[in-house]
Amino acid sequence: MYRMSAKPMITAEQIQTRVKEMAAEIKESFDFDIILSALTGAYMFTTDLSRAMASAKHRIAFIKASSYGSGMESCGKLKVTGLEKLDLKGKRVLVVDDILDTGNTMITLVAMLKEMGVSDLRSCVLMNKEERRVVDYHADFVGFEIANEFVVGYGLDFNEDYRTLPEVWTLEEV
Ligand code: 5GP
Ligand code: MG
């Protein structure tokens, strides 16, 4: 059995403040054409971030990247769908994901995008679990550095629950 932590790990207010800071930093340093967001976990972060960068005209596209089966363990093999429909050749792409964990998702996705001929690429994640990294990958923009805990809320799920919460919580085994 699992239950949510008694208090949020990151409050809705902290998230909103940080998203605005990140939006300002990204707008300042990267002139991008399109946000490419990884569903489903990044949906909430992506909409908030995109809205905060509305003055920097951009397009938006979603792909689905899944490495987790059900539960908390990644099954390792990354499945990406939706990329084949996009024409990203020569485009400056901001890749957005919810969390950087082992790094397998990002490193694989970035390799695929380079293969497709994107002209410039930066990555942005709401959270980073540095301790869990198994590949050499660093995101260009990171919202929060977090410890090695399983988190839910603000788009992130556990077996499809908790996604719609506006805060980030940890799940604890009871
Ligand atoms: P990576 O490929 O870096 O190991 O994993 C990235 C993906 O795993 C994220 O996009 C996210 O979907 C999922 N993930 C990693 N850590 C967590 C976590 O703590 N909570 C949830 N809900 N998903 C996670
Ligand atoms: Mg994901």
PDB file of C-alpha atoms and ligand atoms in Angstrom:
ATOM      1  CA  MET A   1       0.000   0.000   0.000  1.00  0.00           C
ATOM      2  CA  TYR A   2       1.125   3.506  -0.771  1.00  0.00           C
ATOM      3  CA  ARG A   3      -0.041   6.832   0.502  1.00  0.00           C
ATOM      4  CA  MET A   4       0.773  10.439  -0.167  1.00  0.00           C
ATOM      5  CA  SER A   5       3.161  12.345   2.070  1.00  0.00           C
ATOM      6  CA  ALA A   6       1.448  14.436   4.771  1.00  0.00           C
ATOM      7  CA  LYS A   7       2.600  17.646   3.108  1.00  0.00           C
ATOM      8  CA  PRO A   8       3.470  18.517  -0.475  1.00  0.00           C
ATOM      9  CA  MET A   9       7.131  18.227  -1.385  1.00  0.00           C
ATOM     10  CA  ILE A  10       6.683  21.269  -3.628  1.00  0.00           C
ATOM     11  CA  THR A  11       3.671  23.537  -3.164  1.00  0.00           C
ATOM     12  CA  ALA A  12       1.559  24.901  -6.006  1.00  0.00           C
ATOM     13  CA  GLU A  13       2.844  28.371  -5.229  1.00  0.00           C
ATOM     14  CA  GLN A  14       6.494  27.277  -5.355  1.00  0.00           C
ATOM     15  CA  ILE A  15       5.850  25.579  -8.692  1.00  0.00           C
ATOM     16  CA  GLN A  16       4.138  28.623 -10.191  1.00  0.00           C
ATOM     17  CA  THR A  17       6.917  30.950  -9.023  1.00  0.00           C
ATOM     18  CA  ARG A  18       9.616  28.671 -10.423  1.00  0.00           C
ATOM     19  CA  VAL A  19       7.802  28.148 -13.737  1.00  0.00           C
ATOM     20  CA  LYS A  20       7.695  31.916 -14.259  1.00  0.00           C
ATOM     21  CA  GLU A  21      11.410  32.206 -13.459  1.00  0.00           C
ATOM     22  CA  MET A  22      12.216  29.386 -15.876  1.00  0.00           C
ATOM     23  CA  ALA A  23      10.063  30.924 -18.600  1.00  0.00           C
ATOM     24  CA  ALA A  24      11.969  34.211 -18.243  1.00  0.00           C
ATOM     25  CA  GLU A  25      15.319  32.395 -18.328  1.00  0.00           C
ATOM     26  CA  ILE A  26      14.394  30.345 -21.402  1.00  0.00           C
ATOM     27  CA  LYS A  27      12.999  33.330 -23.324  1.00  0.00           C
ATOM     28  CA  GLU A  28      16.185  35.234 -22.574  1.00  0.00           C
ATOM     29  CA  SER A  29      18.605  32.523 -23.673  1.00  0.00           C
ATOM     30  CA  PHE A  30      16.947  30.395 -26.347  1.00  0.00           C
ATOM     31  CA  ASP A  31      15.031  31.639 -29.356  1.00  0.00           C
ATOM     32  CA  PHE A  32      12.977  28.521 -30.129  1.00  0.00           C
ATOM     33  CA  ASP A  33      10.335  27.681 -32.744  1.00  0.00           C
ATOM     34  CA  ILE A  34       8.521  24.880 -31.039  1.00  0.00           C
ATOM     35  CA  ILE A  35       7.995  23.178 -27.702  1.00  0.00           C
ATOM     36  CA  LEU A  36       8.068  19.411 -27.956  1.00  0.00           C
ATOM     37  CA  SER A  37       6.477  17.938 -24.863  1.00  0.00           C
ATOM     38  CA  ALA A  38       6.440  14.353 -23.622  1.00  0.00           C
ATOM     39  CA  LEU A  39       3.008  13.136 -22.601  1.00  0.00           C
ATOM     40  CA  THR A  40       1.474  12.376 -20.295  1.00  0.00           C
ATOM     41  CA  GLY A  41       3.500  13.456 -17.281  1.00  0.00           C
ATOM     42  CA  ALA A  42       4.620  16.805 -18.687  1.00  0.00           C
ATOM     43  CA  TYR A  43       1.163  18.068 -19.706  1.00  0.00           C
ATOM     44  CA  MET A  44       0.583  20.421 -16.777  1.00  0.00           C
ATOM     45  CA  PHE A  45       4.119  21.800 -16.668  1.00  0.00           C
ATOM     46  CA  THR A  46       4.061  22.326 -20.431  1.00  0.00           C
ATOM     47  CA  THR A  47       0.854  24.339 -20.487  1.00  0.00           C
ATOM     48  CA  ASP A  48       1.975  26.559 -17.603  1.00  0.00           C
ATOM     49  CA  LEU A  49       5.410  27.079 -19.134  1.00  0.00           C
ATOM     50  CA  SER A  50       4.044  27.757 -22.616  1.00  0.00           C
ATOM     51  CA  ARG A  51       1.532  30.276 -21.272  1.00  0.00           C
ATOM     52  CA  ALA A  52       4.294  32.046 -19.339  1.00  0.00           C
ATOM     53  CA  MET A  53       6.255  32.384 -22.596  1.00  0.00           C
ATOM     54  CA  ALA A  54       3.334  33.564 -24.708  1.00  0.00           C
ATOM     55  CA  SER A  55       5.211  36.733 -25.673  1.00  0.00           C
ATOM     56  CA  ALA A  56       7.795  34.521 -27.378  1.00  0.00           C
ATOM     57  CA  LYS A  57       5.752  33.234 -30.299  1.00  0.00           C
ATOM     58  CA  HIS A  58       6.036  29.461 -30.512  1.00  0.00           C
ATOM     59  CA  ARG A  59       4.350  26.308 -31.674  1.00  0.00           C
ATOM     60  CA  ILE A  60       3.597  23.298 -29.570  1.00  0.00           C
ATOM     61  CA  ALA A  61       3.637  19.567 -30.246  1.00  0.00           C
ATOM     62  CA  PHE A  62       3.218  16.510 -28.088  1.00  0.00           C
ATOM     63  CA  ILE A  63       4.710  13.077 -28.345  1.00  0.00           C
ATOM     64  CA  LYS A  64       4.233  10.092 -26.106  1.00  0.00           C
ATOM     65  CA  ALA A  65       7.317   8.637 -24.476  1.00  0.00           C
ATOM     66  CA  SER A  66       6.843   5.695 -22.176  1.00  0.00           C
ATOM     67  CA  SER A  67       9.373   3.634 -20.349  1.00  0.00           C
ATOM     68  CA  TYR A  68       7.335   2.749 -17.308  1.00  0.00           C
ATOM     69  CA  GLY A  69       4.925  -0.159 -17.351  1.00  0.00           C
ATOM     70  CA  SER A  70       2.758   0.134 -14.305  1.00  0.00           C
ATOM     71  CA  GLY A  71       4.070   0.961 -10.861  1.00  0.00           C
ATOM     72  CA  MET A  72       7.283   2.705  -9.950  1.00  0.00           C
ATOM     73  CA  GLU A  73       9.911   0.833 -11.927  1.00  0.00           C
ATOM     74  CA  SER A  74      10.897   1.739 -15.429  1.00  0.00           C
ATOM     75  CA  CYS A  75      10.893  -1.276 -17.708  1.00  0.00           C
ATOM     76  CA  GLY A  76      13.904   0.258 -19.417  1.00  0.00           C
ATOM     77  CA  LYS A  77      12.780   0.131 -23.016  1.00  0.00           C
ATOM     78  CA  LEU A  78      11.623   3.480 -24.351  1.00  0.00           C
ATOM     79  CA  LYS A  79       8.652   3.665 -26.697  1.00  0.00           C
ATOM     80  CA  VAL A  80       8.140   6.950 -28.550  1.00  0.00           C
ATOM     81  CA  THR A  81       5.029   7.654 -30.610  1.00  0.00           C
ATOM     82  CA  GLY A  82       3.969  10.756 -32.518  1.00  0.00           C
ATOM     83  CA  LEU A  83       7.413  11.883 -33.684  1.00  0.00           C
ATOM     84  CA  GLU A  84       6.956  10.478 -37.177  1.00  0.00           C
ATOM     85  CA  LYS A  85       4.155  12.963 -37.922  1.00  0.00           C
ATOM     86  CA  LEU A  86       6.268  16.016 -37.121  1.00  0.00           C
ATOM     87  CA  ASP A  87       8.481  17.985 -39.471  1.00  0.00           C
ATOM     88  CA  LEU A  88      11.219  19.281 -37.215  1.00  0.00           C
ATOM     89  CA  LYS A  89      13.975  19.617 -39.788  1.00  0.00           C
ATOM     90  CA  GLY A  90      15.751  22.938 -39.328  1.00  0.00           C
ATOM     91  CA  LYS A  91      13.604  23.815 -36.292  1.00  0.00           C
ATOM     92  CA  ARG A  92      14.831  25.098 -32.932  1.00  0.00           C
ATOM     93  CA  VAL A  93      13.236  22.777 -30.416  1.00  0.00           C
ATOM     94  CA  LEU A  94      12.635  23.096 -26.690  1.00  0.00           C
ATOM     95  CA  VAL A  95      12.074  19.575 -25.356  1.00  0.00           C
ATOM     96  CA  VAL A  96       9.981  19.532 -22.187  1.00  0.00           C
ATOM     97  CA  ASP A  97       9.579  16.638 -19.767  1.00  0.00           C
ATOM     98  CA  ASP A  98       8.305  16.293 -16.230  1.00  0.00           C
ATOM     99  CA  ILE A  99      11.290  14.643 -14.611  1.00  0.00           C
ATOM    100  CA  LEU A 100      14.804  13.518 -15.424  1.00  0.00           C
ATOM    101  CA  ASP A 101      15.409  10.216 -13.684  1.00  0.00           C
ATOM    102  CA  THR A 102      17.775   7.637 -15.220  1.00  0.00           C
ATOM    103  CA  GLY A 103      18.138   9.969 -18.221  1.00  0.00           C
ATOM    104  CA  ASN A 104      17.270   7.240 -20.717  1.00  0.00           C
ATOM    105  CA  THR A 105      14.192   9.031 -22.034  1.00  0.00           C
ATOM    106  CA  MET A 106      15.971  12.312 -22.733  1.00  0.00           C
ATOM    107  CA  ILE A 107      19.146  10.856 -24.179  1.00  0.00           C
ATOM    108  CA  THR A 108      17.131   8.666 -26.558  1.00  0.00           C
ATOM    109  CA  LEU A 109      14.731  11.430 -27.537  1.00  0.00           C
ATOM    110  CA  VAL A 110      17.529  13.910 -28.173  1.00  0.00           C
ATOM    111  CA  ALA A 111      19.322  11.382 -30.412  1.00  0.00           C
ATOM    112  CA  MET A 112      16.088  10.852 -32.395  1.00  0.00           C
ATOM    113  CA  LEU A 113      15.579  14.606 -32.816  1.00  0.00           C
ATOM    114  CA  LYS A 114      19.152  15.151 -34.005  1.00  0.00           C
ATOM    115  CA  GLU A 115      18.594  12.337 -36.488  1.00  0.00           C
ATOM    116  CA  MET A 116      15.511  14.224 -37.750  1.00  0.00           C
ATOM    117  CA  GLY A 117      17.677  17.273 -38.446  1.00  0.00           C
ATOM    118  CA  VAL A 118      16.604  19.788 -35.793  1.00  0.00           C
ATOM    119  CA  SER A 119      18.864  22.824 -36.014  1.00  0.00           C
ATOM    120  CA  ASP A 120      19.081  23.584 -32.309  1.00  0.00           C
ATOM    121  CA  LEU A 121      17.810  21.847 -29.225  1.00  0.00           C
ATOM    122  CA  ARG A 122      17.577  22.558 -25.494  1.00  0.00           C
ATOM    123  CA  SER A 123      15.893  20.479 -22.840  1.00  0.00           C
ATOM    124  CA  CYS A 124      13.799  21.573 -19.930  1.00  0.00           C
ATOM    125  CA  VAL A 125      12.531  19.481 -17.017  1.00  0.00           C
ATOM    126  CA  LEU A 126      10.513  20.427 -13.968  1.00  0.00           C
ATOM    127  CA  MET A 127      12.447  18.076 -11.687  1.00  0.00           C
ATOM    128  CA  ASN A 128      15.841  16.378 -11.695  1.00  0.00           C
ATOM    129  CA  LYS A 129      16.827  13.295  -9.679  1.00  0.00           C
ATOM    130  CA  GLU A 130      20.573  13.530 -10.227  1.00  0.00           C
ATOM    131  CA  GLU A 131      21.274  10.549  -7.966  1.00  0.00           C
ATOM    132  CA  ARG A 132      19.369   8.183 -10.275  1.00  0.00           C
ATOM    133  CA  ARG A 133      21.227   9.033 -13.481  1.00  0.00           C
ATOM    134  CA  VAL A 134      22.641   6.078 -15.407  1.00  0.00           C
ATOM    135  CA  VAL A 135      23.620   7.923 -18.597  1.00  0.00           C
ATOM    136  CA  ASP A 136      25.640  11.092 -19.089  1.00  0.00           C
ATOM    137  CA  TYR A 137      22.876  13.618 -19.659  1.00  0.00           C
ATOM    138  CA  HIS A 138      22.204  17.061 -18.236  1.00  0.00           C
ATOM    139  CA  ALA A 139      19.131  19.153 -18.959  1.00  0.00           C
ATOM    140  CA  ASP A 140      19.631  22.784 -19.968  1.00  0.00           C
ATOM    141  CA  PHE A 141      16.855  24.084 -17.740  1.00  0.00           C
ATOM    142  CA  VAL A 142      15.867  22.455 -14.435  1.00  0.00           C
ATOM    143  CA  GLY A 143      13.056  23.562 -12.155  1.00  0.00           C
ATOM    144  CA  PHE A 144      13.841  21.669  -8.962  1.00  0.00           C
ATOM    145  CA  GLU A 145      16.624  19.333  -7.851  1.00  0.00           C
ATOM    146  CA  ILE A 146      14.983  16.565  -5.818  1.00  0.00           C
ATOM    147  CA  ALA A 147      16.091  13.543  -3.803  1.00  0.00           C
ATOM    148  CA  ASN A 148      15.610   9.965  -4.923  1.00  0.00           C
ATOM    149  CA  GLU A 149      11.925   9.649  -4.093  1.00  0.00           C
ATOM    150  CA  PHE A 150       8.909   8.705  -6.157  1.00  0.00           C
ATOM    151  CA  VAL A 151       6.826  11.811  -6.780  1.00  0.00           C
ATOM    152  CA  VAL A 152       3.275  12.359  -8.002  1.00  0.00           C
ATOM    153  CA  GLY A 153       1.062  15.310  -8.814  1.00  0.00           C
ATOM    154  CA  TYR A 154       1.369  18.261 -11.211  1.00  0.00           C
ATOM    155  CA  GLY A 155       1.035  15.840 -14.141  1.00  0.00           C
ATOM    156  CA  LEU A 156       2.919  12.904 -12.649  1.00  0.00           C
ATOM    157  CA  ASP A 157       1.018   9.721 -11.882  1.00  0.00           C
ATOM    158  CA  PHE A 158       1.156   6.449 -10.032  1.00  0.00           C
ATOM    159  CA  ASN A 159      -0.845   3.961 -12.083  1.00  0.00           C
ATOM    160  CA  GLU A 160      -2.730   6.922 -13.639  1.00  0.00           C
ATOM    161  CA  ASP A 161      -3.801   8.453 -10.307  1.00  0.00           C
ATOM    162  CA  TYR A 162      -2.717  11.791  -8.742  1.00  0.00           C
ATOM    163  CA  ARG A 163      -1.941  13.606 -12.015  1.00  0.00           C
ATOM    164  CA  THR A 164      -4.373  16.461 -11.580  1.00  0.00           C
ATOM    165  CA  LEU A 165      -3.075  17.673  -8.211  1.00  0.00           C
ATOM    166  CA  PRO A 166      -1.548  21.163  -8.444  1.00  0.00           C
ATOM    167  CA  GLU A 167       1.326  20.294  -6.061  1.00  0.00           C
ATOM    168  CA  VAL A 168       4.084  17.662  -6.092  1.00  0.00           C
ATOM    169  CA  TRP A 169       3.838  14.977  -3.390  1.00  0.00           C
ATOM    170  CA  THR A 170       5.938  11.956  -2.520  1.00  0.00           C
ATOM    171  CA  LEU A 171       4.451   8.488  -2.289  1.00  0.00           C
ATOM    172  CA  GLU A 172       5.307   6.504   0.809  1.00  0.00           C
ATOM    173  CA  GLU A 173       4.940   2.806   1.385  1.00  0.00           C
ATOM    174  CA  VAL A 174       2.698   1.991   4.354  1.00  0.00           C
TER     175      VAL A 174
HETATM  176  P1  5GP B   1      14.051   8.339 -17.229  1.00  0.00           P
HETATM  177  O1  5GP B   1      13.998   7.849 -18.633  1.00  0.00           O
HETATM  178  O2  5GP B   1      14.859   9.599 -17.038  1.00  0.00           O
HETATM  179  O3  5GP B   1      14.466   7.264 -16.272  1.00  0.00           O
HETATM  180  O4  5GP B   1      12.590   8.579 -16.770  1.00  0.00           O
HETATM  181  C1  5GP B   1      11.881   9.615 -17.131  1.00  0.00           C
HETATM  182  C2  5GP B   1      10.408   9.309 -17.029  1.00  0.00           C
HETATM  183  O5  5GP B   1      10.090   8.383 -15.971  1.00  0.00           O
HETATM  184  C3  5GP B   1       9.706  10.576 -16.680  1.00  0.00           C
HETATM  185  O6  5GP B   1       9.309  11.252 -17.852  1.00  0.00           O
HETATM  186  C4  5GP B   1       8.525  10.079 -15.877  1.00  0.00           C
HETATM  187  O7  5GP B   1       7.477   9.791 -16.758  1.00  0.00           O
HETATM  188  C5  5GP B   1       8.978   8.808 -15.229  1.00  0.00           C
HETATM  189  N1  5GP B   1       9.387   9.045 -13.816  1.00  0.00           N
HETATM  190  C6  5GP B   1      10.644   9.103 -13.326  1.00  0.00           C
HETATM  191  N2  5GP B   1      10.650   9.346 -12.011  1.00  0.00           N
HETATM  192  C7  5GP B   1       9.364   9.469 -11.641  1.00  0.00           C
HETATM  193  C8  5GP B   1       8.715   9.756 -10.384  1.00  0.00           C
HETATM  194  O8  5GP B   1       9.312   9.967  -9.330  1.00  0.00           O
HETATM  195  N3  5GP B   1       7.352   9.802 -10.413  1.00  0.00           N
HETATM  196  C9  5GP B   1       6.623   9.571 -11.545  1.00  0.00           C
HETATM  197  N4  5GP B   1       5.307   9.646 -11.446  1.00  0.00           N
HETATM  198  N5  5GP B   1       7.207   9.322 -12.742  1.00  0.00           N
HETATM  199  C10 5GP B   1       8.563   9.273 -12.787  1.00  0.00           C
HETATM  200 MG    MG B   2       7.476  10.735 -18.837  1.00  0.00          MG
END
